[in-house]
Coordinates of C-alpha atoms and ligand atoms in Angstrom, one line a residue:
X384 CA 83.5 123.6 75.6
X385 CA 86.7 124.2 77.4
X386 CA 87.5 120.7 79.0
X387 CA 90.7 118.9 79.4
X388 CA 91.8 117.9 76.5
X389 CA 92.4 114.0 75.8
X390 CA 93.0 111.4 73.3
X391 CA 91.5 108.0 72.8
X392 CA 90.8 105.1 70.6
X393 CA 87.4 105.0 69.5
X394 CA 85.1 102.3 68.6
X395 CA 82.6 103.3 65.9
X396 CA 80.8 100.4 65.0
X397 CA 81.3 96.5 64.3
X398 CA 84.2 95.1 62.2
X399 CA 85.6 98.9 61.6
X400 CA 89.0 100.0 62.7
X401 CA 89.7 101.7 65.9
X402 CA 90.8 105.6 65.7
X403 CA 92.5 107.5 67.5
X404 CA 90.5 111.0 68.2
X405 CA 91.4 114.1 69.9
X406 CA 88.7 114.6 72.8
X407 CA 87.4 116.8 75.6
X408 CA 87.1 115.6 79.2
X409 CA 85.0 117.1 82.1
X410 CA 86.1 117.5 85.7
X411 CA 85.2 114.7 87.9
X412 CA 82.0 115.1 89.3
X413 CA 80.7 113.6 93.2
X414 CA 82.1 110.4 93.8
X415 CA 84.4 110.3 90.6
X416 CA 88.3 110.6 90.1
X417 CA 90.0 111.8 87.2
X418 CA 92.9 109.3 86.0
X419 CA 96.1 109.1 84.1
X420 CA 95.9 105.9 82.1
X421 CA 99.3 103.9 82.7
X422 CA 99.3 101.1 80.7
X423 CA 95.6 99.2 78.7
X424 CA 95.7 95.4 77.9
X425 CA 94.4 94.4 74.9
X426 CA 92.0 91.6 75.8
X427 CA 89.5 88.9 73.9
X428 CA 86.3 91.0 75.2
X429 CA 87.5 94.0 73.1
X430 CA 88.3 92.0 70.2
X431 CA 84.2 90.2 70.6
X432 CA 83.1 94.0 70.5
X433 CA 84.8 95.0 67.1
X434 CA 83.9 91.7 65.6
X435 CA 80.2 92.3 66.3
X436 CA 80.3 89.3 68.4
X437 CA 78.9 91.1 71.7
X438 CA 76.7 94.0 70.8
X439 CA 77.7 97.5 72.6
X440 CA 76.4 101.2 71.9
X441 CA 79.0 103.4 70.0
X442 CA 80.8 105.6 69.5
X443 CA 82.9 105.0 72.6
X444 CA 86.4 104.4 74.0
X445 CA 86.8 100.9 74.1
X446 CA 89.5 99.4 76.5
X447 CA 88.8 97.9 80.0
X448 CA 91.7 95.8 81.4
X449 CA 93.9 99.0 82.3
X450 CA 96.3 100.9 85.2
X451 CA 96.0 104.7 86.3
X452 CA 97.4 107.1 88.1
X453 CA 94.8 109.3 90.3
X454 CA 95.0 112.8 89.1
X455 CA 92.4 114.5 90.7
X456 CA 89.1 113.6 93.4
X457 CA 85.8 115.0 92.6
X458 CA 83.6 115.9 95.5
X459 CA 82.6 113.1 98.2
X460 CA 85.2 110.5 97.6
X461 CA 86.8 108.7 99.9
X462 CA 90.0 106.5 100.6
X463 CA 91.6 107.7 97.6
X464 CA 94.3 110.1 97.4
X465 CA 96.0 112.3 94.3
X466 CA 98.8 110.2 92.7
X467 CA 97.5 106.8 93.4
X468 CA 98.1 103.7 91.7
X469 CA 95.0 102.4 90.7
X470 CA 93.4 99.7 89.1
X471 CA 90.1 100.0 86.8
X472 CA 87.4 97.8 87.8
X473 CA 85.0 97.5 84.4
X474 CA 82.0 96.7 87.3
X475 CA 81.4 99.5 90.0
X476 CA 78.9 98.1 91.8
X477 CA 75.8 99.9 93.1
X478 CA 76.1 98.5 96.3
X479 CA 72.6 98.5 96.6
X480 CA 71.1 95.3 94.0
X481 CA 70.2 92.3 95.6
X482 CA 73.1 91.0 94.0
X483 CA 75.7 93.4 95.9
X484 CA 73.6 93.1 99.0
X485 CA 74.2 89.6 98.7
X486 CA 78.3 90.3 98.2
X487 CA 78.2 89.5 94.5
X488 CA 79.4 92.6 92.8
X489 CA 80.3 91.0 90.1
X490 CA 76.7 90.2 89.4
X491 CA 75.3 93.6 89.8
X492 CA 72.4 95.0 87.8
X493 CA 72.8 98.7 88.1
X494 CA 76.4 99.0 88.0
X495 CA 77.7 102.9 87.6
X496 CA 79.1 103.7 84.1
X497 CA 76.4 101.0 82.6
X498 CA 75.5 101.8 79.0
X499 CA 79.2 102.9 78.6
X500 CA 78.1 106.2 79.8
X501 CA 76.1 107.1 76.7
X502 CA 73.3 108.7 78.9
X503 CA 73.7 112.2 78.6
X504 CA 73.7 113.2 82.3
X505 CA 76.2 110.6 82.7
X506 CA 79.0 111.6 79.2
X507 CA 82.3 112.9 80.7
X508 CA 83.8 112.5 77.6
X509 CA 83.4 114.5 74.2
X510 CA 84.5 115.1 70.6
X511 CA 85.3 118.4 70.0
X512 CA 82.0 119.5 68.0
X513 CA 80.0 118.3 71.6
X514 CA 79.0 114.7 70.3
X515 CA 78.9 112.3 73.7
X516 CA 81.7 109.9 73.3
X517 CA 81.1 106.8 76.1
X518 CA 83.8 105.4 77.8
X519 CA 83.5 100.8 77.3
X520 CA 82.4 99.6 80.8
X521 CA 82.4 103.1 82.2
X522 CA 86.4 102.5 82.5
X523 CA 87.7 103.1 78.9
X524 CA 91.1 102.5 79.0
X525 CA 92.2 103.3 75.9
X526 CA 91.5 106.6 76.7
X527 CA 95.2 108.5 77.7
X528 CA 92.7 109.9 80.8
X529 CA 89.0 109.3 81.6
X530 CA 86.9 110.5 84.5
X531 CA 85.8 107.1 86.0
X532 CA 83.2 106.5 89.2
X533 CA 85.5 106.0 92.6
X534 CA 84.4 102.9 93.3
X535 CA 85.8 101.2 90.0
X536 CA 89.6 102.7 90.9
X537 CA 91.4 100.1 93.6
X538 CA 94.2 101.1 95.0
X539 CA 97.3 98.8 95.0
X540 CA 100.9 98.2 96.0
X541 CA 102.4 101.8 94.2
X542 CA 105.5 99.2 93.1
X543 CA 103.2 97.4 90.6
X544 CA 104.7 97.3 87.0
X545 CA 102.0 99.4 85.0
X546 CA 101.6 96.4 82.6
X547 CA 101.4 94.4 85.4
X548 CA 98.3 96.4 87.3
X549 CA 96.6 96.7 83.9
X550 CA 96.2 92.5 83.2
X551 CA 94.6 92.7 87.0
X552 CA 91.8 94.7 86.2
X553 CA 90.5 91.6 83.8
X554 CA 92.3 89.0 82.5
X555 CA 94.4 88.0 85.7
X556 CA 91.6 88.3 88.5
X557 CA 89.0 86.4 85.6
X558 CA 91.6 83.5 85.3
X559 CA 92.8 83.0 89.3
X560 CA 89.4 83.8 90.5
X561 CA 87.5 81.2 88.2
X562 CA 89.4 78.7 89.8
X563 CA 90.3 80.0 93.4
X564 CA 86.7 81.7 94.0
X565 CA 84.0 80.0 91.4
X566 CA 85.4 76.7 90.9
X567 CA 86.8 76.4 94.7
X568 CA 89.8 74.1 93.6
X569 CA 91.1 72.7 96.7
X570 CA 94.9 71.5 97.4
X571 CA 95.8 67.8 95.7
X572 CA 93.1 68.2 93.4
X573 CA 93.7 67.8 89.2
X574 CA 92.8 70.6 87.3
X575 CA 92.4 70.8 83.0
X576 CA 92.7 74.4 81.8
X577 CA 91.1 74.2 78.0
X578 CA 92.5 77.5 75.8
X579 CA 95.9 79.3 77.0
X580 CA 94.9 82.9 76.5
X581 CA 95.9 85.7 79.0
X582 CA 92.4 84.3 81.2
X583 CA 93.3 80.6 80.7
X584 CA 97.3 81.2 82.0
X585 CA 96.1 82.8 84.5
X586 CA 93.4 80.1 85.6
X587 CA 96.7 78.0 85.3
X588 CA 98.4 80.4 87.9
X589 CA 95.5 79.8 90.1
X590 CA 95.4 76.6 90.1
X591 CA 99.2 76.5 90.9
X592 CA 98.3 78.7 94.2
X593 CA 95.6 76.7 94.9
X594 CA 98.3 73.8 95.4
X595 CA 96.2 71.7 92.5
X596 CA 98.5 68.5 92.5
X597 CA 97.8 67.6 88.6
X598 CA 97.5 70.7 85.7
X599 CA 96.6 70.0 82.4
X600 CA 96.7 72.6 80.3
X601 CA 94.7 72.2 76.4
X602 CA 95.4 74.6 74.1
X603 CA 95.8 74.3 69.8
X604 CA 98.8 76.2 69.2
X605 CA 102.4 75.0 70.2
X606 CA 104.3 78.6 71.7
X607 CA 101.0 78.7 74.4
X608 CA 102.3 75.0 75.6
X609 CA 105.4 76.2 76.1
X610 CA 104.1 79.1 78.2
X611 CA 102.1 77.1 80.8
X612 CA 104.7 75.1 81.1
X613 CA 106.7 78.3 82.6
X614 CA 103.6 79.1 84.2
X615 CA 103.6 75.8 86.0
X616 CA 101.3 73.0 84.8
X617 CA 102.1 69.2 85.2
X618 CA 101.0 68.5 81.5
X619 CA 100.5 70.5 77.9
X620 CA 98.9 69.1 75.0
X621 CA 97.1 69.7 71.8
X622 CA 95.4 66.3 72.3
X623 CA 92.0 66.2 74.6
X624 CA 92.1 62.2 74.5
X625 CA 95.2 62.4 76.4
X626 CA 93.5 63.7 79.4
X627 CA 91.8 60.6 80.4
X628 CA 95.1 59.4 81.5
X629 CA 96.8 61.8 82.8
X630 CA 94.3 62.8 85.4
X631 CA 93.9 59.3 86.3
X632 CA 90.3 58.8 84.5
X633 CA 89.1 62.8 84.4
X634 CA 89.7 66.0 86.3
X635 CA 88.4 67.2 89.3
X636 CA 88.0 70.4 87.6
X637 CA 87.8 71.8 84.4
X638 CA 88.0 75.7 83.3
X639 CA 87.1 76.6 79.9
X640 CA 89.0 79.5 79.0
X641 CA 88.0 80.3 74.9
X642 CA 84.6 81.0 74.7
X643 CA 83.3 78.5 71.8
X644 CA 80.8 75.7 72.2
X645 CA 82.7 72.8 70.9
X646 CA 85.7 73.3 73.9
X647 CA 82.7 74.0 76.6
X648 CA 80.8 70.8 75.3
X649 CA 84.6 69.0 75.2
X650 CA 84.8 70.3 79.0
X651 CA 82.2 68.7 80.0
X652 CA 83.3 65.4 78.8
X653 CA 86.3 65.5 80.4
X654 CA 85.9 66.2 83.9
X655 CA 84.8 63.0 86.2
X656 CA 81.7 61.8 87.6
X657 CA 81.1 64.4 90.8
X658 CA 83.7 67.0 89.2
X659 CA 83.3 70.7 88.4
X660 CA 82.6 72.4 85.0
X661 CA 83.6 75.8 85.4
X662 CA 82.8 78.3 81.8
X663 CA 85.0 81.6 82.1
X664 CA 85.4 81.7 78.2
X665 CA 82.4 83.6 76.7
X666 CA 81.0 82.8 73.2
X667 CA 79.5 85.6 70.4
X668 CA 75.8 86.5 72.5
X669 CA 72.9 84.0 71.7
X670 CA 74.8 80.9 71.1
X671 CA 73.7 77.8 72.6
X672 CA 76.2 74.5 73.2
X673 CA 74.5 71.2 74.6
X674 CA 75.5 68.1 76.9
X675 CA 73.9 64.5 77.6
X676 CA 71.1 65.4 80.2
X677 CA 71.4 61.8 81.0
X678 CA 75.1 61.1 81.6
X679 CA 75.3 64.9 83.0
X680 CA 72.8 63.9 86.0
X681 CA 73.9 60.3 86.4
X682 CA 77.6 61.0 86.9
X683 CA 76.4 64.2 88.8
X684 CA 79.0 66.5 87.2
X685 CA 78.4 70.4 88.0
X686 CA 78.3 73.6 85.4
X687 CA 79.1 77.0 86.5
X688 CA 79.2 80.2 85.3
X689 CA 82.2 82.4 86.6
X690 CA 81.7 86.2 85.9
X691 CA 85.1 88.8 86.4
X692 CA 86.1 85.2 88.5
X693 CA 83.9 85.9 91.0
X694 CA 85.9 88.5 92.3
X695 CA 85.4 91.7 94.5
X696 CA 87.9 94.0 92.9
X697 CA 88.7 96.1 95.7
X698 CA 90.0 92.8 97.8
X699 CA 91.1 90.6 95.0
X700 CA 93.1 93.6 93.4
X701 CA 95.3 94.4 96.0
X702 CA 96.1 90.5 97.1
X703 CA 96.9 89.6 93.5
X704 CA 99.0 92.7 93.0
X705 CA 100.9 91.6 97.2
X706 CA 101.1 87.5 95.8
X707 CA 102.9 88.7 92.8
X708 CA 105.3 90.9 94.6
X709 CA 105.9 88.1 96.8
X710 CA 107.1 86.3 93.7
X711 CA 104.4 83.4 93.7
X712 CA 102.6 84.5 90.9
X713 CA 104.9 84.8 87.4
X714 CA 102.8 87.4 86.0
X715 CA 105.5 88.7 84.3
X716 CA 105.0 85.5 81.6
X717 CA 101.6 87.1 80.3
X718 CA 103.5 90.1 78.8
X719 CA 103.9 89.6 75.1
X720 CA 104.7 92.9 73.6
X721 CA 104.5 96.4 75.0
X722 CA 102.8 98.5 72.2
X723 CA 101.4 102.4 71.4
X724 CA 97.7 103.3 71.3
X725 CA 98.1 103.2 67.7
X726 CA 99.2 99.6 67.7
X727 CA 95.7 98.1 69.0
X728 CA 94.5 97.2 66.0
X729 CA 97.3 95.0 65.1
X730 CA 97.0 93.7 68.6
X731 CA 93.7 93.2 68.0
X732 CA 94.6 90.9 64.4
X733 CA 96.9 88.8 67.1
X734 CA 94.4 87.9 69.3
X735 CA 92.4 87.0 66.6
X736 CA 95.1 84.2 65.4
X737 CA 95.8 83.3 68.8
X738 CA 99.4 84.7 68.4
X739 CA 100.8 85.7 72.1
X740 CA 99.1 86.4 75.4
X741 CA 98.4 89.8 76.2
X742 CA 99.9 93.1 74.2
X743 CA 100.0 95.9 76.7
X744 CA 99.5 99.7 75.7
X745 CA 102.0 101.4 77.5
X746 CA 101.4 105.5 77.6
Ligands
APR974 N1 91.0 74.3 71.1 C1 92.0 74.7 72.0 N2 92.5 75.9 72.2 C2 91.9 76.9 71.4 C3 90.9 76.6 70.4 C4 90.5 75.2 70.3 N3 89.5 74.8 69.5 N4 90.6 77.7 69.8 C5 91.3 78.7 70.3 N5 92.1 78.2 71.3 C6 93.1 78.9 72.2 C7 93.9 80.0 71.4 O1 95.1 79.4 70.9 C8 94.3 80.9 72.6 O2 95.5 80.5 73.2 O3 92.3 79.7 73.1 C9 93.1 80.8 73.6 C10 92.2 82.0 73.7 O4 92.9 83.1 74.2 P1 92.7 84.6 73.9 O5 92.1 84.8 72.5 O6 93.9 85.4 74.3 O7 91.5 85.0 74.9 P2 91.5 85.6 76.4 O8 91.7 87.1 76.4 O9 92.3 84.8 77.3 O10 89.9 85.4 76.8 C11 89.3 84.1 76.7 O11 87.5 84.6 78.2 O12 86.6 86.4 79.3 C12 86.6 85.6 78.2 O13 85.8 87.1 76.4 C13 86.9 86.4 76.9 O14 85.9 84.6 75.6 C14 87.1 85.2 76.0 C15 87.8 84.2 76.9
ZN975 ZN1 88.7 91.5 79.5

C-alpha cells in the first residue's frame, strides 16, 4: 500500500491485552494534520474500554489524553504551522450541531473522527495486509503518529513539557473545568473533591484557582492524601463523616471524581441544602445510582453532568498550558512514572488498583 509506516498499540476486544502492531498511515487529507505523538497518558477512560466497561468498535488504537508535534498540513488547514506543539482534543467539533452552535463543543453529535474512524472513507490508518485499523476518539494517541482532523490539534506554549501537554488533552482540562466551568465554584466557597485520580487532583487544582476557601479532598488510599495535600487542599481523609464538620455542615460544592454509584449517591449527601452536585467520574454504561427525591427537592440541592469539564479545547488548552507556566498550577504532581508504549498494560493494572496518578508514555 505504500504509506508511512507507524506503530501503535492496538485494542482488539474487551479484557484482552493491548499490542503493539506495525501499521501503515495515509497522508493527511483536507483539513487534517499529520502528527508526531510526544508523549500519551494513560487514563481511567482507556482502562473502562479494555475492561468492557464502555463499549467501543475494534480493532483500533486506543489512547486519547496525548501531545504531538505537527509534521505535516493536509490541504485547507489553517492556523497551524509544521513543527507545532499540539495538543489532541478526543472531540473535534462539527461546528455545525445545535450543540456547537450553541458553544458547547463538548456536547457535539457529529464530531469528526466519531466511530473511531472505522468508516472506510474515513480509515487513515492500516495493518499491513489493508485491514482498517481506527484511531480511539479519532485522536489515538498511542499511535507513535496518526493523521488526526485540524480542528482536534490546539496549539500551545512550544515550552510545555510533553508529559505535561499530554494530561491537558483529558484529564487536566476534565478536572479544572468541572469545577471552574460546570460547577462555577466561586472565591470563599468550600469545595469536597471525592476520588484523587489524575481528574479528581486536578478538580483539586481548580478549585485552588478558583480561590475556594475550604478543600476537602476524599479519596480511599493513603499516598493520594498525601498528594492533594501538595496539590493544595485544606483537608484529606478516608472518612466521608468527617466532612460534615469540616465544611461547617456541608459543601458548597461537590465533584465526584470515580465514576461508581455508591461515591455519586455519597456526593449527594454531603453537599448542603442549595449546593452543587457536580458528576465528572463516569460509571461502566447503563448503570443507574439513586437519591431521596424528597430531601433532593426540599433542600434544593443541584445535579450536573460535566462532559471534557465543559471545556472548549482550543481556549482552555492554551490558558491551562500559560497558568501552569506561570507556576500556579503544580501540574508537575500528576506525573507518576514516565513509561514505553509497551509498558501500558502494566499502567493499565495500576490504574486499576488505584496505585499513582497518571503514567505517561513518553516516545
Ligand atoms: N472511595 C473513595 N475513593 C475511591 C473509591 C471509593 N470507594 N474507589 C476508588 N477511589 C479512588 C482511587 O483510589 C483513585 O485515587 O478514586 C480514584 C480514581 O482515579 P483514577 O482511577 O486514576 O481515575 P481518573 O483517570 O482520575 O478518572 C476518574 O473520571 O472521566 C472519568 O472515566 C473517568 O470514571 C473515570 C473518572
Ligand atoms: Zn481521559
Amino acid at each position: 500500500m505504500g504509506g508511512l509506516e507507524t506503530r501503535g498499540l492496538v485494542f482488539t476486544g474487551p479484557r484482552r491485552r493491548l499490542e503493539i502492531e506495525g501499521l501503515e498511515l495515509d497522508p493527511p487529507g483536507e483539513g487534517e494534520v499529520l502528527v508526531r505523538m510526544l508523549a500519551s497518558g494513560v487514563c481511567h477512560s482507556d482502562l473502562h474500554v479494555v475492561d468492557g466497561e464502555w463499549e467501543r468498535p475494534s480493532d483500533v488504537v486506543l489512547g486519547h489524553e496525548g501531545a504531538a508535534i505537527v509534521e505535516a498540513l493536509g490541504p485547507g488547514v489553517q492556523g497551524l504551522r509544521e513543527n507545532d506543539l499540539v495538543v489532541l482534543a478526543w472531540t473535534a467539533p462539527c461546528e455545525a450541531c445545535r450543540a456547537c452552535r450553541r458553544n458547547q463543543p463538548w456536547l457535539c453529535t457529529q464530531p469528526l473522527g466519531d466511530g473511531h474512524r472505522l468508516k472506510e472513507e474515513d480509515v487513515r490508518l492500516r495493518r499491513p495486509d489493508g485491514t482498517p485499523i481506527g484511531a480511539y476518539s479519532g485522536i489515538g494517541t498511542f499511535g507513535e503518529r496518526q493523521v488526526v482532523a485540524a480542528s482536534a490539534a490546539i496549539p500551545v506554549d512550544p515550552n510545555t513539557p510533553p508529559e505535561i501537554a499530554a494530561l491537558i488533552g483529558c484529564g487536566v482540562t476534565t478536572g479544572i473545568g468541572a469545577v471552574v466551568n460546570t460547577a462555577g465554584v466561586r472565591a470563599g466557597e468550600s469545595v469536597v473533591v471525592i476520588g484523587l485520580g489524575g481528574v479528581g487532583l486536578s478538580a483539586v487544582m481548580g478549585a485552588t484557582l478558583a480561590e475556594a476557601r475550604t478543600i476537602v479532598a476524599l479519596d480511599t488510599n493513603q499516598a493520594k492524601l498525601e498528594l492533594a495535600r501538595q496539590a493544595g487542599v485544606t483537608d484529606a481523609t478516608t472518612d466521608p463523616a468527617e466532612v460534615d464538620a469540616l465544611t461547617d455542615g456541608g459543601a458548597d460544592h461537590v465533584i465526584e471524581a470515580i465514576g461508581l454509584t455508591s461515591t455519586v449517591e455519597m456526593a449527594i449527601d454531603l453537599v448542603r441544602p442549595g449546593g452543587t452536585v457536580t458528576l465528572v467520574g463516569m460509571t461502566p454504561q447503563g448503570e443507574r445510582a439513586s437519591f431521596d427525591v424528597y430531601r433532593l427537592v426540599e433542600e434544593g440541592k443541584q445535579i450536573r453532568g460535566s462532559n471534557y469539564g465543559s471545556a472548549t479545547p482550543a481556549v482552555d488548552f492554551p490558558r491551562i498550558a500559560r497558568l501552569y507556566a506561570d507556576g500556579r498550577l503544580p501540574l508537575d504532581l500528576l506525573v507518576t512514572e514516565t513509561i514505553g508504549l509497551e509498558d501500558v498494560n502494566r499502567a493499565l493494572g495500576a490504574l486499576r488498583r488505584g496505585d499513582g496518578a497518571r503514567r505517561v508514555v513518553v516516545y
